[in-house]
Coordinates of C-alpha atoms in Angstrom, one line a residue:
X1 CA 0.0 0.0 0.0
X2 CA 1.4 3.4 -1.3
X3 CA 2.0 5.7 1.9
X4 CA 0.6 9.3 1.2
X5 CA 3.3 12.0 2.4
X6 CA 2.0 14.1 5.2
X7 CA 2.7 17.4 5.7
X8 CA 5.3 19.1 7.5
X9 CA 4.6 20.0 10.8
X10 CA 5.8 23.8 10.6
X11 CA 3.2 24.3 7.6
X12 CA 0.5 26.6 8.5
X13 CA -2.5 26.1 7.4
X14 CA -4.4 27.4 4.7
X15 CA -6.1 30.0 7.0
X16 CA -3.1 30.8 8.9
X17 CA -2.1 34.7 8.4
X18 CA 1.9 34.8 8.2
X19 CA 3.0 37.3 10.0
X20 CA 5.9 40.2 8.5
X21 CA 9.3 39.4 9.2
X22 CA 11.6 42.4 10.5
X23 CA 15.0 41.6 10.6
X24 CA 17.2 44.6 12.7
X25 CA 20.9 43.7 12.4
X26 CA 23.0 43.3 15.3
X27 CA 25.9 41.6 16.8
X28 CA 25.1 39.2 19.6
X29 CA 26.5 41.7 22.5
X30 CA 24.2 44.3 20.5
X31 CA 20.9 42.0 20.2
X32 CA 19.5 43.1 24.0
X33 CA 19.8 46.2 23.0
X34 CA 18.3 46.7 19.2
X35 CA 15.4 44.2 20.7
X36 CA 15.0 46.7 23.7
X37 CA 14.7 49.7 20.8
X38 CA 12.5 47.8 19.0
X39 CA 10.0 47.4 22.1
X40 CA 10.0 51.0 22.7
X41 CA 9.1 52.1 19.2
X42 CA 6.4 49.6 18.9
X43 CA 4.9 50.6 22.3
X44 CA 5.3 54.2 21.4
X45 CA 3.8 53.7 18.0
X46 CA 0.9 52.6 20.3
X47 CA 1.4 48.8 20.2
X48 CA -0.2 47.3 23.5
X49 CA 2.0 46.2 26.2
X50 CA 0.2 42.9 26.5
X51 CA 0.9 42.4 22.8
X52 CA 4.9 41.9 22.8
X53 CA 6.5 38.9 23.5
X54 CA 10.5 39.1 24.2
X55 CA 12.6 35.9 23.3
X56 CA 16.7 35.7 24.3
X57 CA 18.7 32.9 23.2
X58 CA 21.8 33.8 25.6
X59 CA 22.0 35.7 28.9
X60 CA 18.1 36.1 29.7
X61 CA 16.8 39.9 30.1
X62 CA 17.4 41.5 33.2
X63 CA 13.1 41.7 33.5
X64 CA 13.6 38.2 33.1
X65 CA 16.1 37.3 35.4
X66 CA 14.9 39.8 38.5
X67 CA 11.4 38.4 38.2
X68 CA 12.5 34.5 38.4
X69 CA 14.3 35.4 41.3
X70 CA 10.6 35.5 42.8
X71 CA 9.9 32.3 42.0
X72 CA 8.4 30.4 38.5
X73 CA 4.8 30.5 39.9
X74 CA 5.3 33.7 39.9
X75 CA 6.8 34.7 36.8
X76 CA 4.6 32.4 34.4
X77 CA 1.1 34.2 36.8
X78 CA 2.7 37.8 34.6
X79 CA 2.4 36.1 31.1
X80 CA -0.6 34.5 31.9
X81 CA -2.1 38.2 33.0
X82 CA -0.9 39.1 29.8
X83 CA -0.6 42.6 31.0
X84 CA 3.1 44.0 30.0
X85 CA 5.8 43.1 27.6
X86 CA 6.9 39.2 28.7
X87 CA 10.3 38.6 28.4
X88 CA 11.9 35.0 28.1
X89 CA 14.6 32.5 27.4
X90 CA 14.1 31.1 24.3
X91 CA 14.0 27.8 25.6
X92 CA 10.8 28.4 27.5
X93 CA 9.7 29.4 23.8
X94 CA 7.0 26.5 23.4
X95 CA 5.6 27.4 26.9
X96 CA 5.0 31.2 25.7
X97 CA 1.3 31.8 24.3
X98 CA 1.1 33.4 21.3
X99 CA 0.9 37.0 21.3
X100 CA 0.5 39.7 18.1
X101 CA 4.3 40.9 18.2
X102 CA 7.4 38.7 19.0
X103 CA 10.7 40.0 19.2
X104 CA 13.9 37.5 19.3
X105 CA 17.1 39.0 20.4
X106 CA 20.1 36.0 19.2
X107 CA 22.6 37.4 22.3
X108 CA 24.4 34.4 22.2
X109 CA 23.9 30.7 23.5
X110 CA 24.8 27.5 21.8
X111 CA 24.9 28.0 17.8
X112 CA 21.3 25.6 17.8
X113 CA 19.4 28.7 20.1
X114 CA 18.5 30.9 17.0
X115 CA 17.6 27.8 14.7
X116 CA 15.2 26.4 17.3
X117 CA 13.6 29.6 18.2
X118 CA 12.9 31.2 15.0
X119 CA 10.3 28.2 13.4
X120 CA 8.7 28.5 17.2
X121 CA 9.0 32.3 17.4
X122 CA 7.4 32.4 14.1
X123 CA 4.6 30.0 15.3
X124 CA 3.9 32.2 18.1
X125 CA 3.8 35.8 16.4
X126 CA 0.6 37.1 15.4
X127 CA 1.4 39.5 13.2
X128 CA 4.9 40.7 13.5
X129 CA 8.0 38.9 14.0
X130 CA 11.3 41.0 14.7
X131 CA 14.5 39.3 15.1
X132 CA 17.7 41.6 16.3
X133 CA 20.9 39.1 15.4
X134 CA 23.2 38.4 12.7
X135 CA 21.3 38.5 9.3
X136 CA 23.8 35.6 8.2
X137 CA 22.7 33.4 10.6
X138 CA 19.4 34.7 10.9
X139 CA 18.7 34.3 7.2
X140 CA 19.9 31.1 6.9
X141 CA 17.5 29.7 9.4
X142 CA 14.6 31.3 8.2
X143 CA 15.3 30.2 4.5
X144 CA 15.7 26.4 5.5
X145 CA 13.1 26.3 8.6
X146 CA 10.7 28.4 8.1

């Protein structure tokens, strides 16, 4: 019996919106930053707070890493209120909900971080998904992966 190939996981479907691409070039000491710019002209452009998700893939944000420091409970309980800007390690990408506006800053971490963010990054974005890195490396994940 012939088997009938299936569909790639990452394939949205036929409904799915695909949300713009930004890329903002930066080195991976310079990523925090540009991602940080790029929050405050989308909130001042008059993008929601509750709209913006934050990814890292090397040191975490210092949002990030003073509100852990209360405890997980507590952390997760501000991105469930999905009041403010959420900021967190791209590892705890799949955890994340969605929200309109994701923003990855590739500050580093093991050469894998940025390729197994971005497909999940781009899964989780609404309508918007800026990514502050290396376009090198950027690009060539988002031609192959995405």
């Amino acid at each position: 019996v012939p088997r009938t190939p299936q569909a790639a996981p990452a394939a949205p479907s036929v409904s799915a919106a695909v949300p713009q691409i930004q890329l903002i070039p930066a080195s991976a000491e310079g990523a925090l930053d540009a991602a940080e710019e790029a929050v405050d002209l989308l909130l001042d452009t008059g993008r929601a707070p509750g709209d913006v998700l934050v990814l890292t893939t090397g040191d975490l944000h210092p949002w990030a890493a003073h509100e852990l420091s209360f405890g997980e409970a507590a952390y997760w309980a501000q991105h469930d209120a999905g009041d403010d800007v959420f900021y967190a390690d791209a590892a705890q990408a799949a955890r994340a909900s969605g929200r309109p506006v994701v923003v990855v800053a590739v500050n580093g971490g093991p050469a894998s971080a940025a390729a197994a963010v971005l497909p999940v990054a781009l899964a989780r974005a609404g309508a918007l998904l800026i990514v502050c890195g290396d376009p090198k490396e950027i690009n060539s994940v988002l031609g192959a992966g995405v």
